[in-house]
Short mmCIF file of C-alpha atoms in Angstrom, two decimals:
data_model
loop_
_atom_site.label_atom_id
_atom_site.label_comp_id
_atom_site.label_asym_id
_atom_site.label_seq_id
_atom_site.Cartn_x
_atom_site.Cartn_y
_atom_site.Cartn_z
CA MET A 17 1.99 20.82 -24.18
CA LYS A 18 1.40 23.71 -26.53
CA LEU A 19 -1.58 25.83 -25.41
CA ASN A 20 -3.60 26.87 -28.49
CA LYS A 21 -6.50 29.33 -28.60
CA ARG A 22 -9.10 26.58 -28.20
CA ASN A 23 -7.38 25.16 -25.09
CA LEU A 24 -7.05 28.67 -23.63
CA VAL A 25 -10.73 29.42 -24.16
CA GLY A 26 -11.61 26.09 -22.59
CA ALA A 27 -9.43 26.75 -19.56
CA VAL A 28 -10.91 30.21 -19.06
CA GLY A 29 -14.39 28.78 -19.44
CA SER A 30 -13.71 26.07 -16.82
CA ALA A 31 -12.29 28.63 -14.39
CA SER A 32 -15.28 30.89 -14.93
CA ALA A 33 -17.63 28.00 -14.31
CA LEU A 34 -15.86 27.21 -11.04
CA VAL A 35 -16.12 30.85 -9.98
CA VAL A 36 -19.83 30.89 -10.80
CA VAL A 37 -20.39 27.65 -8.90
CA GLY A 38 -18.41 29.02 -5.95
CA ILE A 39 -20.40 32.24 -5.87
CA ALA A 40 -23.66 30.32 -6.15
CA PHE A 41 -22.66 28.04 -3.26
CA ALA A 42 -21.62 31.01 -1.11
CA ALA A 43 -24.89 32.81 -1.84
CA TRP A 44 -26.87 29.66 -1.01
CA TYR A 45 -24.96 29.09 2.22
CA VAL A 46 -25.18 32.70 3.38
CA TYR A 47 -28.88 33.11 2.60
CA GLU A 48 -31.34 32.48 5.40
CA PRO A 49 -35.05 33.05 4.77
CA GLU A 50 -37.13 35.43 6.81
CA ILE A 51 -39.58 33.73 9.14
CA PRO A 52 -42.95 35.53 9.06
CA ARG A 53 -43.99 37.77 11.92
CA ILE A 54 -46.68 36.57 14.28
CA PRO A 55 -48.97 38.53 16.63
CA ARG A 56 -47.50 38.69 20.10
CA PRO A 57 -48.64 35.53 21.94
CA ALA A 58 -50.96 36.10 24.88
CA LYS A 59 -49.42 35.41 28.28
CA ALA A 60 -52.29 33.09 29.05
CA SER A 61 -51.23 30.84 26.16
CA PHE A 62 -48.25 29.62 28.16
CA GLY A 63 -48.56 27.20 31.08
CA LEU A 64 -47.36 28.36 34.49
CA GLU A 65 -45.17 25.28 34.96
CA THR A 66 -43.52 25.85 31.59
CA ILE A 67 -42.84 29.50 32.43
CA ALA A 68 -41.34 28.55 35.80
CA ARG A 69 -39.10 25.95 34.18
CA GLY A 70 -38.08 28.48 31.55
CA GLU A 71 -37.11 30.96 34.28
CA GLN A 72 -34.74 28.41 35.80
CA LEU A 73 -33.25 27.52 32.42
CA ALA A 74 -32.79 31.20 31.53
CA THR A 75 -30.99 31.58 34.86
CA VAL A 76 -28.53 28.86 33.85
CA GLY A 77 -28.00 30.67 30.55
CA ASP A 78 -27.33 34.00 32.31
CA CYS A 79 -29.69 35.70 29.83
CA ILE A 80 -30.49 38.63 32.10
CA VAL A 81 -26.82 39.54 32.55
CA CYS A 82 -25.94 40.02 28.90
CA HIS A 83 -29.33 41.41 27.89
CA THR A 84 -29.66 44.06 30.59
CA ALA A 85 -27.77 47.35 30.41
CA PRO A 86 -26.50 49.01 33.60
CA GLU A 87 -29.51 50.66 35.24
CA GLY A 88 -31.60 49.31 32.35
CA MET A 89 -34.79 47.28 32.25
CA PRO A 90 -34.41 43.48 32.49
CA PHE A 91 -33.86 41.72 29.16
CA ALA A 92 -34.17 44.99 27.18
CA GLY A 93 -30.64 44.68 25.79
CA ALA A 94 -28.25 47.52 24.90
CA ARG A 95 -25.54 46.25 27.22
CA SER A 96 -22.06 46.76 25.75
CA LEU A 97 -20.06 43.58 25.20
CA PRO A 98 -16.37 44.30 24.58
CA THR A 99 -14.61 41.82 22.27
CA PRO A 100 -11.20 41.73 20.55
CA PHE A 101 -13.06 42.80 17.38
CA GLY A 102 -14.84 45.82 18.83
CA THR A 103 -17.92 46.44 20.94
CA LEU A 104 -21.22 44.65 20.43
CA TYR A 105 -24.52 45.65 22.02
CA SER A 106 -26.95 42.99 23.15
CA ASN A 107 -30.40 42.71 21.61
CA ASN A 108 -33.72 43.40 23.26
CA ILE A 109 -35.30 40.03 24.10
CA THR A 110 -38.45 41.34 25.77
CA PRO A 111 -41.77 40.73 23.94
CA ASP A 112 -41.85 44.24 22.51
CA GLU A 113 -42.96 43.95 18.89
CA ALA A 114 -41.03 46.93 17.54
CA THR A 115 -37.60 46.45 19.14
CA GLY A 116 -37.75 43.05 20.83
CA ILE A 117 -38.90 39.54 19.94
CA GLY A 118 -42.64 40.03 20.44
CA ASN A 119 -43.46 38.99 16.86
CA TRP A 120 -41.05 36.06 16.77
CA SER A 121 -42.51 32.60 16.51
CA GLU A 122 -41.15 29.75 18.60
CA ASP A 123 -39.42 28.41 15.47
CA ALA A 124 -37.74 31.77 14.87
CA PHE A 125 -36.50 31.80 18.48
CA LYS A 126 -35.13 28.26 18.24
CA ARG A 127 -33.32 29.07 14.98
CA ALA A 128 -31.67 32.09 16.59
CA MET A 129 -30.57 30.06 19.61
CA LYS A 130 -29.21 27.08 17.69
CA ARG A 131 -28.07 28.57 14.38
CA GLY A 132 -27.47 32.24 15.16
CA VAL A 133 -30.01 33.61 12.68
CA ALA A 134 -32.54 36.32 13.55
CA ARG A 135 -36.19 36.19 12.50
CA ASP A 136 -35.50 38.39 9.48
CA GLY A 137 -32.70 36.11 8.25
CA MET A 138 -29.84 38.28 9.54
CA HIS A 139 -26.83 36.40 10.90
CA LEU A 140 -26.13 37.01 14.59
CA TYR A 141 -22.71 37.50 16.16
CA PRO A 142 -21.43 34.61 18.32
CA ALA A 143 -21.55 36.80 21.42
CA LEU A 144 -24.82 34.87 21.53
CA PRO A 145 -23.17 31.51 22.25
CA TYR A 146 -25.19 29.48 19.78
CA GLU A 147 -22.29 27.07 19.36
CA HIS A 148 -23.25 25.92 22.89
CA PHE A 149 -26.99 26.34 22.62
CA THR A 150 -27.05 23.83 19.77
CA HIS A 151 -26.84 21.18 22.53
CA VAL A 152 -30.05 22.40 24.21
CA SER A 153 -33.24 20.40 23.72
CA ASP A 154 -36.19 21.90 21.86
CA ASP A 155 -38.37 21.37 24.95
CA ASP A 156 -36.04 23.51 27.05
CA LEU A 157 -35.89 26.22 24.38
CA GLN A 158 -39.69 26.18 24.27
CA ALA A 159 -39.76 26.81 28.02
CA ILE A 160 -37.29 29.71 27.75
CA TYR A 161 -39.39 31.18 24.93
CA ALA A 162 -42.46 30.98 27.17
CA PHE A 163 -40.60 32.71 30.00
CA LEU A 164 -39.30 35.55 27.82
CA MET A 165 -42.65 36.09 26.11
CA THR A 166 -44.27 36.66 29.49
CA ARG A 167 -41.79 39.34 30.64
CA GLN A 168 -42.56 43.05 30.56
CA ALA A 169 -42.29 44.42 27.02
CA VAL A 170 -39.80 47.27 26.78
CA LEU A 171 -39.41 49.62 23.81
CA GLN A 172 -35.63 49.98 23.46
CA LYS A 173 -33.38 49.68 20.44
CA ALA A 174 -29.77 48.69 20.95
CA PRO A 175 -27.05 51.13 19.81
CA ASP A 176 -25.16 50.31 16.64
CA ASN A 177 -22.23 47.94 17.11
CA ARG A 178 -18.74 49.48 17.01
CA LEU A 179 -16.57 46.90 15.24
CA LEU A 180 -13.31 46.90 13.33
CA PRO A 181 -13.72 47.96 9.69
CA GLY A 182 -15.36 45.27 7.57
CA LEU A 183 -16.61 43.15 10.45
CA GLY A 184 -20.01 44.78 10.37
CA PHE A 185 -20.72 42.86 7.14
CA ARG A 186 -22.87 40.13 8.61
CA PRO A 187 -22.71 37.60 5.71
CA LEU A 188 -19.12 36.98 6.88
CA LEU A 189 -20.63 35.28 9.91
CA ALA A 190 -21.85 32.44 7.70
CA GLY A 191 -18.20 31.60 7.03
CA TRP A 192 -17.45 31.76 10.76
CA LYS A 193 -20.25 29.30 11.41
CA LEU A 194 -19.00 26.99 8.70
CA LEU A 195 -15.71 26.77 10.59
CA PHE A 196 -16.84 26.82 14.21
CA LEU A 197 -20.55 26.01 14.59
CA HIS A 198 -20.83 22.27 14.98
CA GLU A 199 -24.51 21.47 15.39
CA ALA A 200 -25.00 18.40 17.56
CA SER A 201 -27.61 17.42 20.11
CA PHE A 202 -26.55 16.40 23.59
CA GLN A 203 -25.55 12.76 23.95
CA THR A 204 -25.90 11.00 27.31
CA ASP A 205 -22.84 9.16 28.61
CA THR A 206 -24.21 5.84 29.81
CA THR A 207 -21.07 5.18 31.89
CA GLN A 208 -21.85 8.17 34.13
CA THR A 209 -24.60 8.96 36.62
CA ASP A 210 -27.75 10.87 35.81
CA GLU A 211 -26.49 13.72 37.98
CA TRP A 212 -23.19 13.91 36.08
CA ASN A 213 -25.03 13.90 32.75
CA ARG A 214 -27.37 16.64 33.93
CA GLY A 215 -24.35 18.71 34.93
CA LYS A 216 -22.65 18.17 31.57
CA TYR A 217 -25.86 19.08 29.74
CA LEU A 218 -26.13 22.36 31.64
CA VAL A 219 -22.42 23.23 31.47
CA ASP A 220 -21.96 22.45 27.78
CA GLY A 221 -25.31 23.87 26.71
CA LEU A 222 -27.17 26.71 28.40
CA GLY A 223 -24.40 27.40 30.91
CA HIS A 224 -21.91 27.81 28.00
CA CYS A 225 -19.06 27.68 30.54
CA GLY A 226 -16.58 26.86 27.78
CA GLY A 227 -17.39 30.20 26.16
CA CYS A 228 -15.19 31.88 28.76
CA HIS A 229 -13.09 29.02 30.11
CA THR A 230 -11.79 27.71 26.75
CA PRO A 231 -9.02 29.41 24.72
CA ARG A 232 -10.05 31.04 21.45
CA ASN A 233 -8.14 31.35 18.18
CA LEU A 234 -7.52 34.53 16.20
CA ALA A 235 -10.92 34.23 14.53
CA GLY A 236 -12.69 34.06 17.87
CA GLY A 237 -13.57 30.35 17.68
CA GLU A 238 -13.01 28.01 20.60
CA GLU A 239 -9.88 25.90 20.16
CA ARG A 240 -10.99 22.32 19.65
CA GLY A 241 -9.27 19.80 21.88
CA ARG A 242 -8.60 22.41 24.58
CA GLU A 243 -12.00 22.49 26.25
CA PHE A 244 -11.90 24.22 29.66
CA ALA A 245 -8.17 24.96 29.39
CA GLY A 246 -8.77 28.59 30.39
CA GLY A 247 -9.71 31.71 28.45
CA VAL A 248 -10.34 35.44 28.63
CA ALA A 249 -13.64 37.20 29.36
CA GLU A 250 -14.24 40.96 29.49
CA GLY A 251 -10.66 41.74 30.41
CA TRP A 252 -10.35 39.01 33.04
CA ASN A 253 -8.66 35.63 32.83
CA ALA A 254 -11.13 32.75 33.14
CA PRO A 255 -9.16 29.98 34.87
CA PRO A 256 -8.98 26.42 33.56
CA LEU A 257 -11.75 24.09 34.67
CA ASP A 258 -9.63 21.01 34.04
CA SER A 259 -6.77 19.36 35.92
CA SER A 260 -4.52 22.37 35.20
CA ASN A 261 -6.63 24.63 37.45
CA PRO A 262 -4.16 26.64 39.55
CA ALA A 263 -6.24 26.90 42.74
CA ALA A 264 -4.19 26.79 45.93
CA ALA A 265 -6.69 24.34 47.43
CA THR A 266 -8.41 21.41 45.76
CA TRP A 267 -11.84 22.17 44.35
CA THR A 268 -14.39 19.60 45.51
CA VAL A 269 -18.07 19.15 44.77
CA SER A 270 -19.00 20.83 48.06
CA SER A 271 -16.64 23.81 47.61
CA LEU A 272 -17.81 24.30 44.02
CA PHE A 273 -21.44 24.17 45.13
CA LYS A 274 -20.87 26.80 47.80
CA TYR A 275 -18.87 29.04 45.45
CA LEU A 276 -21.43 28.82 42.65
CA LYS A 277 -24.42 29.23 44.95
CA THR A 278 -23.09 32.04 47.15
CA GLY A 279 -20.19 33.52 45.19
CA SER A 280 -17.68 32.72 47.93
CA ASP A 281 -15.82 29.79 49.47
CA ALA A 282 -13.51 29.82 52.48
CA HIS A 283 -10.78 27.93 50.63
CA HIS A 284 -10.93 29.80 47.30
CA GLY A 285 -12.11 33.37 47.70
CA THR A 286 -14.93 35.39 46.17
CA ALA A 287 -16.29 35.52 42.63
CA ALA A 288 -15.16 38.70 40.87
CA GLY A 289 -15.34 40.21 37.41
CA PRO A 290 -17.67 38.41 34.98
CA MET A 291 -18.00 35.50 37.42
CA GLY A 292 -19.75 37.70 39.96
CA PRO A 293 -23.01 38.03 37.97
CA VAL A 294 -22.85 34.31 37.13
CA ALA A 295 -22.81 33.42 40.83
CA GLU A 296 -25.54 35.95 41.51
CA GLY A 297 -27.71 34.22 38.93
CA LEU A 298 -26.91 30.73 40.19
CA SER A 299 -27.96 31.79 43.68
CA ARG A 300 -31.52 31.69 42.29
CA LEU A 301 -31.10 28.31 40.60
CA ASN A 302 -32.47 25.18 42.27
CA ASP A 303 -29.96 23.29 44.41
CA ALA A 304 -30.20 20.07 42.40
CA ASP A 305 -28.96 21.73 39.19
CA VAL A 306 -26.18 23.63 40.97
CA GLN A 307 -25.13 20.34 42.56
CA ALA A 308 -25.14 18.61 39.15
CA ILE A 309 -22.98 21.38 37.67
CA SER A 310 -20.57 21.03 40.60
CA VAL A 311 -20.36 17.26 40.17
CA TYR A 312 -19.52 17.55 36.48
CA ILE A 313 -16.92 20.35 36.84
CA ALA A 314 -15.26 18.57 39.76
CA SER A 315 -14.91 15.47 37.60
CA LYS A 316 -13.17 17.53 34.91
CA MET A 317 -10.77 19.09 37.42
CA HIS A 318 -9.96 15.98 39.40
CA PRO A 319 -10.99 12.77 37.66
CA GLY A 320 -11.64 10.12 40.31
CA SER A 321 -10.55 12.40 43.16
CA GLY A 322 -12.62 13.36 46.17
CA ALA A 323 -9.83 14.94 48.19
CA ALA A 324 -10.70 17.60 50.75
CA PRO A 325 -9.31 21.13 50.34
CA ALA A 326 -5.95 21.72 51.92
CA VAL A 327 -5.68 24.22 54.74
CA ILE A 328 -3.70 27.19 53.44
CA SER A 329 -1.53 29.11 55.91
CA LEU A 330 1.25 31.33 54.59
CA ASP A 331 2.31 34.74 55.86
CA ASN A 332 5.78 36.07 55.06
CA SER A 333 5.13 39.59 56.33
CA VAL A 334 8.64 40.43 57.55
CA GLN A 335 10.49 39.74 54.30
CA ALA A 336 7.66 41.20 52.21
CA ALA A 337 7.87 44.49 54.14
CA LYS A 338 11.65 44.64 53.62
CA ASP A 339 11.32 44.08 49.89
CA HIS A 340 8.28 46.33 49.37
CA PRO A 341 8.02 48.97 52.13
CA LEU A 342 5.58 51.16 50.19
CA GLY A 343 3.36 48.15 49.55
CA ALA A 344 3.45 47.30 53.27
CA GLN A 345 2.34 50.82 54.18
CA LEU A 346 -0.48 50.72 51.65
CA PHE A 347 -1.61 47.31 52.90
CA GLU A 348 -1.75 48.49 56.51
CA GLY A 349 -3.76 51.55 55.54
CA ALA A 350 -6.16 50.05 53.00
CA CYS A 351 -6.25 46.28 53.44
CA ALA A 352 -5.25 45.13 56.94
CA GLY A 353 -8.63 45.93 58.43
CA CYS A 354 -10.05 43.00 56.45
CA HIS A 355 -7.03 40.91 55.46
CA GLY A 356 -4.58 41.39 58.34
CA ASN A 357 -3.90 38.90 61.12
CA GLY A 358 -6.94 38.62 63.39
CA ALA A 359 -9.14 40.75 61.11
CA PRO A 360 -12.90 40.15 61.30
CA MET A 361 -12.98 38.56 57.84
CA SER A 362 -10.69 35.76 58.95
CA ARG A 363 -13.11 34.93 61.78
CA ARG A 364 -16.11 34.77 59.42
CA GLY A 365 -14.79 31.96 57.26
CA ILE A 366 -13.63 34.17 54.40
CA ALA A 367 -10.72 32.80 52.37
CA PRO A 368 -7.27 34.07 53.42
CA LEU A 369 -5.25 35.85 50.74
CA SER A 370 -2.92 32.87 50.62
CA ALA A 371 -5.82 30.85 49.16
CA VAL A 372 -6.70 33.33 46.40
CA SER A 373 -5.74 31.91 43.01
CA ALA A 374 -5.29 35.34 41.40
CA LEU A 375 -2.33 36.07 43.69
CA LYS A 376 -0.56 32.82 42.78
CA ALA A 377 -1.20 33.00 39.04
CA ASP A 378 1.64 33.62 36.61
CA ASP A 379 -0.44 36.36 34.95
CA PRO A 380 -1.32 39.24 37.33
CA ARG A 381 -4.34 40.37 35.31
CA ASN A 382 -7.07 39.17 37.68
CA ALA A 383 -5.31 40.51 40.76
CA VAL A 384 -4.95 43.90 39.06
CA GLN A 385 -8.59 43.91 37.95
CA ALA A 386 -9.81 42.94 41.41
CA LEU A 387 -7.95 45.86 42.98
CA MET A 388 -9.13 48.29 40.31
CA HIS A 389 -12.78 47.23 40.23
CA GLY A 390 -13.23 45.97 43.77
CA MET A 391 -15.66 43.19 44.59
CA SER A 392 -19.31 43.15 45.59
CA PRO A 393 -21.06 40.14 47.12
CA PRO A 394 -22.74 38.41 44.15
CA SER A 395 -25.68 37.01 46.11
CA GLY A 396 -26.33 40.08 48.27
CA HIS A 397 -24.28 38.96 51.25
CA GLY A 398 -20.61 38.28 51.76
CA PRO A 399 -17.31 40.14 51.52
CA TYR A 400 -17.12 43.56 49.91
CA MET A 401 -13.97 45.28 48.67
CA PRO A 402 -14.04 48.85 47.36
CA PRO A 403 -12.45 49.74 44.02
CA PHE A 404 -9.03 51.36 44.18
CA ALA A 405 -8.59 52.45 40.56
CA ASP A 406 -9.34 56.09 41.39
CA ASN A 407 -7.49 56.13 44.70
CA LEU A 408 -4.15 54.55 43.84
CA THR A 409 -1.70 55.37 41.07
CA ASP A 410 -0.32 52.64 38.84
CA GLU A 411 2.90 52.66 40.90
CA LYS A 412 1.03 52.23 44.18
CA LEU A 413 -1.18 49.49 42.78
CA SER A 414 1.92 47.66 41.59
CA GLU A 415 3.73 47.99 44.90
CA LEU A 416 0.71 46.82 46.85
CA LEU A 417 0.29 43.77 44.63
CA LEU A 418 3.98 42.90 44.80
CA TYR A 419 3.85 43.11 48.60
CA VAL A 420 0.74 40.96 48.87
CA ARG A 421 2.14 38.32 46.48
CA LYS A 422 5.41 38.18 48.42
CA ARG A 423 3.66 38.02 51.79
CA PHE A 424 0.93 35.48 51.07
CA THR A 425 2.40 33.21 48.37
CA ASP A 426 5.62 31.43 47.56
CA ALA A 427 5.43 32.44 43.89
CA PRO A 428 8.13 34.58 42.24
CA ALA A 429 7.55 38.31 41.85
CA TRP A 430 5.65 39.48 38.80
CA THR A 431 7.84 41.27 36.27
CA ASP A 432 7.07 44.59 34.53
CA LEU A 433 4.01 44.96 36.73
CA ASP A 434 3.91 48.75 36.30
CA ALA A 435 3.47 48.31 32.56
CA VAL A 436 0.81 45.63 33.02
CA VAL A 437 -1.18 47.82 35.41
CA ALA A 438 -0.98 50.78 33.02
CA ALA A 439 -2.09 48.65 30.07
CA ILE A 440 -5.07 47.23 31.96
CA ARG A 441 -6.12 50.70 33.11
CA THR A 442 -6.07 51.81 29.46
CA GLU A 443 -8.16 48.78 28.43
CA ASN A 444 -10.72 49.46 31.15
CA ALA A 445 -11.05 53.09 30.04
CA LYS A 446 -12.20 51.92 26.59
CA GLU A 447 -15.12 49.86 27.94
#
């Protein structure tokens, strides 16, 4: 068809109209109105039972961990949150009116939690896991609001985020939400028990367990269809919470309950890395909710199975010492006092190294991080391991790990471990 001037003008006009419509739609979708400020609510305006329930719900959500800087005041924010896209700093969620949420209404708080939009209409980064909080009931969010509004107000502004170029432009987050924020209230599964449903509600919603234990795509969204298949959190691997979990012993409801409540289990080891503060928080959660969480996660790991944990006993010390003599020397000097045969830890019900999943994993990351950072008892009691990052070179860390893996597991040796250790040390230095 021959394109004359009239047809050309018409085509250009149609294209321009589409562009205008597209821009108008984008502007409409990105725009979020400001919700008016309110005077800070009086503490007496909230019921004591509601505040107490909100405290328990905030514990499930781990609010204090992300919103408290090292040595900082509780909930005052400014904690650094490393991501693949740069470093974010958590917001102040105390009832301070200048730098916190003291002049936020309950509606403004609920919008932030479910849609990731601040009171002033600014889009929030998904480090606040609103894609999970969308499942939380309004009544529970009201209770959390009551709890936070009755905390001590702290005047503290978070540092500016340090993100890759361009990612500080917050309207882009509206596009991220269009792709990955699927607003849906929690739906009860009538084929399951009330306890199972309570566990699912807490895990999928406030607990946002999938935020760490689900793989993410290049845009930072959780991969749909791969829920609980394992992920990465703050430089640590978060293991799968489904049937592919690599634990040396079977996770049961009772072992999960003990691990979540105390941070340690004799058949699985001690919570480390980002899981440590989670266990510390859950130690303050009521037993019924921890039990419900354990029931639900156990059902995801082992559908229909109630098998007891296997007794793990593996110690190939002779061959390991032949293959890795330096590692054997380091183990005897730094580790045998706790992990050697007949050591006090073994008599106190602490998991043997042959039961530690990090040593059997194909990826050595968690084993490296545990040695570098050490481990502290999450709930104030339990095993302690000092950090070795400043005491051992990359070569010595590698040799020690190779020795321990050879001695206490039947897994093949990790390859290029020196390079992995060096890379992780570099990552940690940037935090």
